[in-house]
Coordinates of C-alpha atoms (C1' of nucleotides) in Angstrom, one line a residue:
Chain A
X1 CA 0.0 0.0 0.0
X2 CA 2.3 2.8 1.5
X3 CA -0.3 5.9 1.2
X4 CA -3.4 6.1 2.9
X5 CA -6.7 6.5 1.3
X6 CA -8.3 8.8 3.3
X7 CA -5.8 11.2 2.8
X8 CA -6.1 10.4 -0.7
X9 CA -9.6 11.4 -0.4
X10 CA -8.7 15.0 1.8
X11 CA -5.8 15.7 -0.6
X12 CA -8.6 16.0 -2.6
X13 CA -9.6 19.3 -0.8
X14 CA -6.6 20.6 0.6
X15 CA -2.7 20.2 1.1
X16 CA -2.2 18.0 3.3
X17 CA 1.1 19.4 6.0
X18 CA 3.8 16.2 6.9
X19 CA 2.3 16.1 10.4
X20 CA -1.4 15.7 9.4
X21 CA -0.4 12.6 6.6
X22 CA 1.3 11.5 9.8
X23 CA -1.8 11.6 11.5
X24 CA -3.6 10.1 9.0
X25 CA -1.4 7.2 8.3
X26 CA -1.9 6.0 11.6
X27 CA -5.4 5.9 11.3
X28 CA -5.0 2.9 9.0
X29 CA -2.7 0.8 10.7
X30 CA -5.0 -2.4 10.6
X31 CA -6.4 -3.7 7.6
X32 CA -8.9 -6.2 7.6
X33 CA -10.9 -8.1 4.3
X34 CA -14.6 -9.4 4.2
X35 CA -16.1 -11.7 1.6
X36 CA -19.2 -10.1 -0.6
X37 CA -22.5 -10.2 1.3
X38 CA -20.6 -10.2 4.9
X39 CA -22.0 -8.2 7.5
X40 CA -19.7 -5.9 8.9
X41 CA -22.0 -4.7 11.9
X42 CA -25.1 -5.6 12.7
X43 CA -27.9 -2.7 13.5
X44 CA -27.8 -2.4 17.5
X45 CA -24.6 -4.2 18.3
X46 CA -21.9 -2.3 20.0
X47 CA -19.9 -0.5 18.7
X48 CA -16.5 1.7 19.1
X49 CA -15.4 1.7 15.5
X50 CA -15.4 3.4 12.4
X51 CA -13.7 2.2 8.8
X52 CA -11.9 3.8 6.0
X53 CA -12.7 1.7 3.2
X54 CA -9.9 0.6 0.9
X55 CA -10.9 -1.5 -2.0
X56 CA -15.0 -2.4 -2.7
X57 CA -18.8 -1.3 -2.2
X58 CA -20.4 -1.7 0.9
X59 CA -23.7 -0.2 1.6
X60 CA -25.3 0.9 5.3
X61 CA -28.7 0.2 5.8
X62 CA -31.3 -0.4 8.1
X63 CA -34.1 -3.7 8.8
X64 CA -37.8 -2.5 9.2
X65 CA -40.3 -4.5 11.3
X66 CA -42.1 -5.4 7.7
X67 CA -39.3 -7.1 6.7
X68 CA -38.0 -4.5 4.2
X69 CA -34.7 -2.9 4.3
X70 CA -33.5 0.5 3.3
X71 CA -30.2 1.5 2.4
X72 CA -29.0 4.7 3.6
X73 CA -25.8 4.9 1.4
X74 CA -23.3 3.0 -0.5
X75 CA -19.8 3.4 0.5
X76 CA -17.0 3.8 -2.1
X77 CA -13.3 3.4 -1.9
X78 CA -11.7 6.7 0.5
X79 CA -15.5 6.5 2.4
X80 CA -15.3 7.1 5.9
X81 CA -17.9 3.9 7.6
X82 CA -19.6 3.9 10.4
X83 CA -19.5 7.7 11.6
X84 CA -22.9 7.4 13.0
X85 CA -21.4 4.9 16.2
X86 CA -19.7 8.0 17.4
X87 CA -22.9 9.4 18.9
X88 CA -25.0 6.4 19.9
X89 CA -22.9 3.4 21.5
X90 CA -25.0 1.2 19.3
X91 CA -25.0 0.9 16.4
X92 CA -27.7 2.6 14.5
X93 CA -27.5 1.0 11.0
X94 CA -26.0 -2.0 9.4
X95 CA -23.0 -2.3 7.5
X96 CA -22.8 -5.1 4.8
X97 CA -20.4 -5.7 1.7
X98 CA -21.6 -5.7 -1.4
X99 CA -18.5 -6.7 -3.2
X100 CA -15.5 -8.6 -1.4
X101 CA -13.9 -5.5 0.5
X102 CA -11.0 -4.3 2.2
X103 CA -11.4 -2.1 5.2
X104 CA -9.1 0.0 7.8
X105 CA -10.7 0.0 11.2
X106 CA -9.9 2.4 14.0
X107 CA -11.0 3.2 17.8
X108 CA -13.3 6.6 17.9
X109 CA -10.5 7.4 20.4
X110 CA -8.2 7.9 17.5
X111 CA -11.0 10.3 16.1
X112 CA -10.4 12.3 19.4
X113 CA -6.6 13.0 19.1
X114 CA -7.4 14.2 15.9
X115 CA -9.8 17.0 16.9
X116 CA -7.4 17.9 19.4
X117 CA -4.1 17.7 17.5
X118 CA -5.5 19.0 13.4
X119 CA -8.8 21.1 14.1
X120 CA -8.0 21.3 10.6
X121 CA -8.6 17.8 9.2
X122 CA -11.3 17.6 11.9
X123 CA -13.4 20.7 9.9
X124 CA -12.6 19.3 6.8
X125 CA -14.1 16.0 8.4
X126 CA -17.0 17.5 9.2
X127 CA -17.4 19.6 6.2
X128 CA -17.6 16.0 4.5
X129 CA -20.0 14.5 6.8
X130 CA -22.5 17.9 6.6
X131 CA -22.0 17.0 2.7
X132 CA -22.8 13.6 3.1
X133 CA -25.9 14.4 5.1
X134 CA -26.9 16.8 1.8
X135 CA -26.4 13.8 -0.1
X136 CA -29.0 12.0 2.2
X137 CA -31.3 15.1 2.2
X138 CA -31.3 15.1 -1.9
X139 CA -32.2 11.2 -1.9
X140 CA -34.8 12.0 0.8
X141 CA -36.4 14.5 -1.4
X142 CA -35.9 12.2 -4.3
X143 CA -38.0 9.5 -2.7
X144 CA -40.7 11.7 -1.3
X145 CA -41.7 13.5 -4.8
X146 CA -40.3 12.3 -7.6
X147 CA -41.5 9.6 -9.4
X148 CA -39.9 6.1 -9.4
X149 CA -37.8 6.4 -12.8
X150 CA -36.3 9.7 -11.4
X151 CA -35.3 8.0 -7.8
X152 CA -33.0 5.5 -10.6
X153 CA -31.9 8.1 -12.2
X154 CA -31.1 9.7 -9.1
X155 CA -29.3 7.2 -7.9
X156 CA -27.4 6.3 -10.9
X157 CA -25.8 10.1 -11.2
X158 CA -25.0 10.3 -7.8
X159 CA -22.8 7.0 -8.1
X160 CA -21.4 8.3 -11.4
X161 CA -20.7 11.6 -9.7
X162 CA -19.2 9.9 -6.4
X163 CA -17.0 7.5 -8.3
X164 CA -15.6 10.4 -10.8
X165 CA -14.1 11.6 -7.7
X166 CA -11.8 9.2 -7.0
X167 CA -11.6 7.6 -10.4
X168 CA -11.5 10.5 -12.9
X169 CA -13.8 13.2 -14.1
X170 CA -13.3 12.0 -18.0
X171 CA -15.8 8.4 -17.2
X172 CA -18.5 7.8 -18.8
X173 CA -19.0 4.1 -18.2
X174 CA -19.0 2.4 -15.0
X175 CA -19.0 -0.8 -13.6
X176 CA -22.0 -1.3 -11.1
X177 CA -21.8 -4.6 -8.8
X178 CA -25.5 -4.0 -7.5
X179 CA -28.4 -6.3 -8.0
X180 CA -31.5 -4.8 -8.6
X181 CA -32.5 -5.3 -5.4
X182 CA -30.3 -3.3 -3.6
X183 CA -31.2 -0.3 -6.0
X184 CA -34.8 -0.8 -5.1
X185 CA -33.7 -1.1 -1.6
X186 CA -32.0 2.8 -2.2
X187 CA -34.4 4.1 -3.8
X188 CA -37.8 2.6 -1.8
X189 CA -38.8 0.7 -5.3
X190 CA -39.3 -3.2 -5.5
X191 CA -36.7 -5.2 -7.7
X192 CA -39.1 -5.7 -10.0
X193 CA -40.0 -2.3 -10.4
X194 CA -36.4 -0.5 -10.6
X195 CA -35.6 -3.4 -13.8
X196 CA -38.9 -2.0 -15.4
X197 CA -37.3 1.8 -15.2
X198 CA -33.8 0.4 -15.8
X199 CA -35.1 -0.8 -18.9
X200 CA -37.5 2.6 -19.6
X201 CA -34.1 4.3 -19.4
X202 CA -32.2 2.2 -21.8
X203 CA -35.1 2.1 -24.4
X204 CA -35.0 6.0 -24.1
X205 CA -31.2 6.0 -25.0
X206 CA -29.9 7.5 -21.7
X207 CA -27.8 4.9 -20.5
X208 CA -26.1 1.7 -21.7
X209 CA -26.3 -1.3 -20.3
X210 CA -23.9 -4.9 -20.6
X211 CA -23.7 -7.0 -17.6
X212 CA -22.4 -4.9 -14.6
X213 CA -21.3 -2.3 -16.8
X214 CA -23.5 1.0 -17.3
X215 CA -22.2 3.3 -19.4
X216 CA -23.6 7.4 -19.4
X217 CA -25.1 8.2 -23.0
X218 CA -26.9 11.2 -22.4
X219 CA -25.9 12.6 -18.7
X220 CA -28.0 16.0 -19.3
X221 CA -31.2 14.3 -20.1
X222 CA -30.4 11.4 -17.0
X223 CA -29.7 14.6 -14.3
X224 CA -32.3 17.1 -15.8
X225 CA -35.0 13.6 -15.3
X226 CA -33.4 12.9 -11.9
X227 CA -33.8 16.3 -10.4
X228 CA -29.5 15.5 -9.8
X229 CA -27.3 18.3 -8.7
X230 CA -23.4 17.2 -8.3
X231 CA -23.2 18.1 -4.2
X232 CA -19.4 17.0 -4.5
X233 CA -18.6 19.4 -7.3
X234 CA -19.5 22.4 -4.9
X235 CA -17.8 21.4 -1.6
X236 CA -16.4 24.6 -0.3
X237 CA -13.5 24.8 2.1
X238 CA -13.3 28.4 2.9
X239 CA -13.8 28.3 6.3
X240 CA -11.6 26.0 7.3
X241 CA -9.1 27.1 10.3
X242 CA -5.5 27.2 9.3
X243 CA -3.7 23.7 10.2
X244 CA -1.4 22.9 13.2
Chain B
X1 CA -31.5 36.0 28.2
X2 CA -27.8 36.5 29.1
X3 CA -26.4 33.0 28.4
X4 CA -25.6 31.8 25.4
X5 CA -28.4 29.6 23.4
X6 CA -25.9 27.3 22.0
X7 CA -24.2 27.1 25.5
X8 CA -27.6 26.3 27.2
X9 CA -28.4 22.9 25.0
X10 CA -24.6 22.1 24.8
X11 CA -24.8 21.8 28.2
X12 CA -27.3 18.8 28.9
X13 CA -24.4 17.0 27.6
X14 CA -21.1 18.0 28.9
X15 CA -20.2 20.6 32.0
X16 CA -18.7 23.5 30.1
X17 CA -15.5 24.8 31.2
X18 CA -15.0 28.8 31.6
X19 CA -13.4 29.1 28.7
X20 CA -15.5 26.7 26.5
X21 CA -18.8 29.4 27.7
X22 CA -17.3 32.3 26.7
X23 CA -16.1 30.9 23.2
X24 CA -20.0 30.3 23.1
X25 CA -21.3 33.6 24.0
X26 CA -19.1 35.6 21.9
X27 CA -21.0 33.0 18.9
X28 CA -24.3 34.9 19.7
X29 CA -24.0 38.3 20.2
X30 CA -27.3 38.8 18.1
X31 CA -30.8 38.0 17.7
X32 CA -32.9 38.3 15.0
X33 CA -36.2 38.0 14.9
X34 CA -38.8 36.7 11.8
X35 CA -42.8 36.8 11.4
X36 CA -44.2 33.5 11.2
X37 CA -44.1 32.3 6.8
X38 CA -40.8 34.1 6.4
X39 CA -38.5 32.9 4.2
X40 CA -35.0 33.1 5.9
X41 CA -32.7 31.9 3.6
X42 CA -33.4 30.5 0.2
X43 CA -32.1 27.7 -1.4
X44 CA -29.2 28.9 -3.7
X45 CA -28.5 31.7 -1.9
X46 CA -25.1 32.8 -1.0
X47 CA -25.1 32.0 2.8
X48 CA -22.1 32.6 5.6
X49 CA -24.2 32.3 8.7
X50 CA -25.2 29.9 11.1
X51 CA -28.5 30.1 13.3
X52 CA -29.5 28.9 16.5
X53 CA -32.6 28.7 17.4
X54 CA -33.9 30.4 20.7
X55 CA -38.0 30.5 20.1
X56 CA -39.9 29.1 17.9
X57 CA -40.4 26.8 15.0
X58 CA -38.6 26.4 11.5
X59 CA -38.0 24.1 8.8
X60 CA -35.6 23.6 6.7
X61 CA -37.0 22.5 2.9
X62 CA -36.2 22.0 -1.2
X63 CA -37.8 23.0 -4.2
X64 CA -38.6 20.7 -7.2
X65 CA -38.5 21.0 -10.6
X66 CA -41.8 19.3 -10.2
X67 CA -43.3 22.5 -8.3
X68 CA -43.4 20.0 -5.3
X69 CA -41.7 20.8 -1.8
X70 CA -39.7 18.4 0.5
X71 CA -39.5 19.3 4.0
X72 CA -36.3 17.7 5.8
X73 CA -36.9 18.6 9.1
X74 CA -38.4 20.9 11.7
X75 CA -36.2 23.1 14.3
X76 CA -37.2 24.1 17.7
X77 CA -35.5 26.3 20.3
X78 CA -31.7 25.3 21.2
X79 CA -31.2 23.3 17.4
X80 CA -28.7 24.6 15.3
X81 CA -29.8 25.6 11.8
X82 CA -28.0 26.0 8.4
X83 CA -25.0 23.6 9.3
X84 CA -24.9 23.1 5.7
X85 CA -24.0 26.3 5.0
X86 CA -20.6 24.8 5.9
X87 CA -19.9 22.4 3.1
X88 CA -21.4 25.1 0.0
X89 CA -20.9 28.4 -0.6
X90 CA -24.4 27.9 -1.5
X91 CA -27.4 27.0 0.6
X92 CA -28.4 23.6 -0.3
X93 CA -31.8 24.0 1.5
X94 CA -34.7 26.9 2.4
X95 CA -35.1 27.9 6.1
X96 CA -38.6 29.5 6.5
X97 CA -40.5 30.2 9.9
X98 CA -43.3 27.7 10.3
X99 CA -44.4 30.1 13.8
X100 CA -42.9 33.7 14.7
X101 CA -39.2 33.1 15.8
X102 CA -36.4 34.5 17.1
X103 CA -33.0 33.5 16.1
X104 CA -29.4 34.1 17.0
X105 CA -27.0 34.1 14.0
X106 CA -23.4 33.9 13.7
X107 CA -20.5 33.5 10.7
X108 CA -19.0 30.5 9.6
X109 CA -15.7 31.8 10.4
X110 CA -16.4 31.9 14.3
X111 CA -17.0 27.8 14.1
X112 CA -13.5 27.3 12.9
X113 CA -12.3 29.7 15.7
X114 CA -14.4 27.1 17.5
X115 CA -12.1 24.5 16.2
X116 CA -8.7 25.6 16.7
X117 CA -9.2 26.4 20.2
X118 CA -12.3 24.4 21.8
X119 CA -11.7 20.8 20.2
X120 CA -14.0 19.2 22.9
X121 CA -16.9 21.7 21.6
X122 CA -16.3 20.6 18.0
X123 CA -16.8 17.2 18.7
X124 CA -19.6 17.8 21.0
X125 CA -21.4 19.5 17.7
X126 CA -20.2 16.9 15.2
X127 CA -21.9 14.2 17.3
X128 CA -24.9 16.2 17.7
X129 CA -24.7 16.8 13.4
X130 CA -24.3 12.5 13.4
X131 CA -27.3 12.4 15.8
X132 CA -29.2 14.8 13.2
X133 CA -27.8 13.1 10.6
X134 CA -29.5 9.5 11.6
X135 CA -32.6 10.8 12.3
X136 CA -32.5 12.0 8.7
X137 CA -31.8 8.2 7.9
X138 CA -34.8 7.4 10.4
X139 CA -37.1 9.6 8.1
X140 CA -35.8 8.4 4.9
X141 CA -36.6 4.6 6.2
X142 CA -40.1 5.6 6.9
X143 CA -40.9 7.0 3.6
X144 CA -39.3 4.6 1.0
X145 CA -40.8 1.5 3.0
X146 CA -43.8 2.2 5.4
X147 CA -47.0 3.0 4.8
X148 CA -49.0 6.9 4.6
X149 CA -49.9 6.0 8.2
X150 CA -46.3 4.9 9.8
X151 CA -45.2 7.9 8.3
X152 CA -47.5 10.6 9.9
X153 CA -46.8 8.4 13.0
X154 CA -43.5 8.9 13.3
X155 CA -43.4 12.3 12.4
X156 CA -45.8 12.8 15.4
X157 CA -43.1 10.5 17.5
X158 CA -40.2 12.7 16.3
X159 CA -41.7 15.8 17.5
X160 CA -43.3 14.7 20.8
X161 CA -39.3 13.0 21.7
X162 CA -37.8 16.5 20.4
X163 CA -39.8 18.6 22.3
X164 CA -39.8 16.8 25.2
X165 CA -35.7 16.8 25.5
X166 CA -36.3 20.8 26.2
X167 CA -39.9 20.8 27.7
X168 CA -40.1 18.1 30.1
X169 CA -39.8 14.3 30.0
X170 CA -43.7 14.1 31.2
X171 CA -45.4 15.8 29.0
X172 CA -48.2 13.9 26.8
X173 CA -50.0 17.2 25.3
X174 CA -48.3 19.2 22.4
X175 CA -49.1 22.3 20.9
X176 CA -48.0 21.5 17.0
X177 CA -48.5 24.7 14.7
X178 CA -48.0 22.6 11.7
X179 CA -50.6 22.1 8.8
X180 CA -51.3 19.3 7.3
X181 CA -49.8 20.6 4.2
X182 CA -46.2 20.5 5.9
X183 CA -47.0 17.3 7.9
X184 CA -47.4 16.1 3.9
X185 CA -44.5 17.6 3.0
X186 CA -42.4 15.9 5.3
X187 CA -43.8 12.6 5.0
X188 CA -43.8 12.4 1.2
X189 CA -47.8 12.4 1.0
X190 CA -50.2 15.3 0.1
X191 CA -52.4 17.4 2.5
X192 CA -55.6 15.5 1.7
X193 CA -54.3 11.7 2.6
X194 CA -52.5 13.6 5.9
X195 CA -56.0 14.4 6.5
X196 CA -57.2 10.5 6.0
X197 CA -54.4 9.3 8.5
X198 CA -54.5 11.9 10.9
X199 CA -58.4 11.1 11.4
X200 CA -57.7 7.4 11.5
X201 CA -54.7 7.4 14.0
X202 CA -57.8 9.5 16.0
X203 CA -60.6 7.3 15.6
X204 CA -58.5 3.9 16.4
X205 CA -57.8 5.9 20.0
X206 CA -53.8 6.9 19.1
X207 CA -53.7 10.5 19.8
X208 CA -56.6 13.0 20.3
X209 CA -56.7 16.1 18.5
X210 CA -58.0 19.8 19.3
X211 CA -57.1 22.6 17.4
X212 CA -53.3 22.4 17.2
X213 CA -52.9 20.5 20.3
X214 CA -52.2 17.0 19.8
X215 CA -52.5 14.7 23.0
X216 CA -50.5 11.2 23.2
X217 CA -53.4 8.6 24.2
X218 CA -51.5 5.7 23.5
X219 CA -48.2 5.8 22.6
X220 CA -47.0 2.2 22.8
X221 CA -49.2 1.6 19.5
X222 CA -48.2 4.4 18.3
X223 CA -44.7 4.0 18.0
X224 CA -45.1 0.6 17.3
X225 CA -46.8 1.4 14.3
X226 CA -44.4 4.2 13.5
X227 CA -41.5 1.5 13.3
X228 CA -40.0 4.3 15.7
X229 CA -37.1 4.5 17.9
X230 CA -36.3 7.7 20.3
X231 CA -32.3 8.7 19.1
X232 CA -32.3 11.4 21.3
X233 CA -32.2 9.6 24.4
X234 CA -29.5 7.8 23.8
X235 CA -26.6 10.3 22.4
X236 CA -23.3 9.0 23.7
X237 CA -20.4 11.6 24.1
X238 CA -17.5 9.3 25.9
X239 CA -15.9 9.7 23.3
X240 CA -14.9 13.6 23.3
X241 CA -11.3 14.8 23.9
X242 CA -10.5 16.3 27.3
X243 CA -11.4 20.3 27.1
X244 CA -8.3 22.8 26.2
Chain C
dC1 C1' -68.7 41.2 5.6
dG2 C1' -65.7 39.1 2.3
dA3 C1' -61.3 36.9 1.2
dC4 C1' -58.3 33.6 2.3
dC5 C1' -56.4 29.8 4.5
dC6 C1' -57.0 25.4 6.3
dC7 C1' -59.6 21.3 7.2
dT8 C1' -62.7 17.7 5.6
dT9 C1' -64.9 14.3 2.7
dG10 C1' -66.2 11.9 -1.7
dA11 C1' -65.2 9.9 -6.4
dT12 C1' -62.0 8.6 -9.6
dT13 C1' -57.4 7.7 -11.5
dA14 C1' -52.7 6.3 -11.8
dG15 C1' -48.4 4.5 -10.2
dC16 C1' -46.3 1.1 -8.0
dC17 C1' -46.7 -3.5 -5.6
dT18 C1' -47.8 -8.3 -5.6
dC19 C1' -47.9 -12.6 -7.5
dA20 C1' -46.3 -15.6 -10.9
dA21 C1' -43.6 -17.8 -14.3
dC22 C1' -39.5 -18.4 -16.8
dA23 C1' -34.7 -17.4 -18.6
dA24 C1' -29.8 -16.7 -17.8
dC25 C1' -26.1 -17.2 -15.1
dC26 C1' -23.2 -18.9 -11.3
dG27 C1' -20.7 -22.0 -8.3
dT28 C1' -20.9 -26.7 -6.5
dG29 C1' -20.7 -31.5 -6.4
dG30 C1' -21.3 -35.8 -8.5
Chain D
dC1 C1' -18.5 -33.2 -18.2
dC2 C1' -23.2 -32.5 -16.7
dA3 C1' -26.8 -32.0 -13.2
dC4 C1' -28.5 -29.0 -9.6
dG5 C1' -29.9 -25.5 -6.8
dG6 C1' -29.6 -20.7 -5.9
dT7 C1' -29.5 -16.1 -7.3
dT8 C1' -30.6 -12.5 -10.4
dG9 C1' -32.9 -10.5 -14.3
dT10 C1' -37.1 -10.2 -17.1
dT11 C1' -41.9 -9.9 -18.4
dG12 C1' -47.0 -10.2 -17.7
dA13 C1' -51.6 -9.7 -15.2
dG14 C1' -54.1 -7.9 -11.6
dG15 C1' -54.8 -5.4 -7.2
dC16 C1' -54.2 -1.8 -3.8
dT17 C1' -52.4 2.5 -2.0
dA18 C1' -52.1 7.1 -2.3
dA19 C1' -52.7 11.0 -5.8
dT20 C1' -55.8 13.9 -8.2
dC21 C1' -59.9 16.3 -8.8
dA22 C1' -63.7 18.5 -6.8
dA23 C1' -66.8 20.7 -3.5
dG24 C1' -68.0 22.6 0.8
dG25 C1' -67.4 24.2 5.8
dG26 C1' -65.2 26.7 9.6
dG27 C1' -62.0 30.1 11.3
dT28 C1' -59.5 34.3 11.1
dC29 C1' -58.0 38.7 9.6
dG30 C1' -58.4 42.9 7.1

DNA sequence: CGACCCCTTGATTAGCCTCAACAACCGTGG
DNA sequence: CCACGGTTGTTGAGGCTAATCAAGGGGTCG
């Protein structure tokens, strides 16, 4: 390995001082792998640890008395995991692979240090979490009032947008390990339903579809449908304090 | 008057040091106040500031392109509105005043003050942005995968825990100025099926209704219908740095 | 008093769910 | 190598929930 990906991710944003990659760094001293479909953390169980996710998808999500689940958000490569134990002891979702994964734990203790030591990584940490609750705020709206061909759609351009992040603005075709279950898990829609919109979207011409592959034909037409605006493209980090 | 708003609610959960207050009062040195319907800030909008609540209701909403209106949540005295202010140069939602308010603003810039020298404090309000943040997720679970009727029931659960963190743990009779319209709004339905649910959580003996008061008659069935679970009681702060 | 907002109720419609059947694909074991 | 069970994707038919459309009542404020 030798770098660390979350710093990958907040290089992203800012330059990064020796003593904060330090900081990170040691954040990711463990490294541990789980097979597609494990379950990470279980809704409700302990827990004093958050994850930096490596290599794969993993989604959080939570079990309804019905039987139906909903998934909060899937978790890409530089993701921080499992932020939500630092203010309950339990856990309030579940975390599960989707693909086989590689993960960096660490103690919420570690989390600590770093607010005391770099109050500028910890703004810029926050900054990213208030951005990730936008993120759930825009998918919340999205399943409220639009209709269920925009909530795929939705969700489609926010996983193109989140994975141009790390893997280059120039993509246009991505590969997408999730069954059509888990979409309509996302986006409050049956299996059975999201395939019927999937398909209402490929007849249309606005995306391409082979296997796990979807590739972006017309991404105006797919955002302007979905209601999308890019929340990542925006982040501003203007008032962050100067670092240690 | 003469404390600090912010100050006040941060301290049900950690004994403030003398330092930590003042950093807190020099946050609020004013007050603003709006007539109930106002629109504070507008999505879009260029926004620098910060609010906290001192009396009152708000809520923070989007705009479709559809003409339709998402609420994401409502804010009483002692929440802290606008957090996303943080992340965008832009406001990513609309704060309006759902009664008459009063409001204390204050400048991004004196949060990352905040940061450099009161670490404890910024992890006090990240954990209370992660509490906000899963009740978000709460909300989102309800709409994509519970019925019209678990949805207006949890809404009411929300509000009666919320209020009851700042009015007193005993209280089973609530004065909501909400119309149905919002209640809709935030639920994902429209006013008229609000309407339907409203009178059937009534007639099946759940709650009792008169005028804007709302009285808990049974709240064991409520919640259990809701699929609801109270975060609010539960917020865990052991993991905070010592104060500076 | 009238205008407006909000609540209420009824009738009809539409969107999404449910149920069902089958095809394609996968890894596994014989 | 093939047989198999399991998972996922696909498509059709019918049903139900919540939206839409519509009309009227009560309260409040100017």
């Amino acid at each position: 390995m030798g770098g660390s990906c979350l710093a990958e991710r907040l290089a992203h944003y800012v330059a990064l001082t020796p003593p904060e990659q330090d900081a990170l760094v040691q954040l990711e001293e463990q490294e541990r792998s789980f097979k597609r479909g494990a379950m990470i953390r279980r809704e409700h169980d302990g827990a004093r640890e958050l994850f930096i996710v490596q290599k794969g998808w993993l989604h959080s999500s939570v079990l309804l008395g019905n039987g139906s689940r909903q998934i909060m958000r899937f978790h890409f490569p530089g993701d921080l995991v499992g932020v939500s134990s630092l203010a309950f002891g339990q856990s309030s979702d579940s975390i599960v692979a989707v693909t086989d994964v590689t993960l960096c734990p660490f103690d919420k203790d570690k989390l600590a240090l770093l607010f005391q030591e770099h109050p500028r990584l910890a703004a810029l940490i926050f900054t990213l979490s208030v951005a990730e609750r936008v993120s759930l705020a825009d998918r919340l709206a999205s399943i409220g009032r639009t209709s269920a061909r925009a909530r795929v759609a939705s969700l489609l351009c926010e996983i193109f947008a989140r994975l141009r992040i790390m893997g280059g603005a120039g993509l246009d075709e991505f590969h997408v390990p999730l069954t059509q279950e888990e979409i309509g898990d996302a986006t409050g829609l049956t299996a059975v339903h999201v395939n019927r919109m999937m398909r209402g979207l490929v007849d249309d011409g606005l995306i391409g579809r082979n296997g796990n592959m979807i590739k972006v034909m017309n991404e105006a037409r797919l955002a302007e449908g979905a209601n999308f605006t890019d929340r990542y493209a925006e982040i501003d980090i203007g008032w962050l304090p100067q670092p240690r």
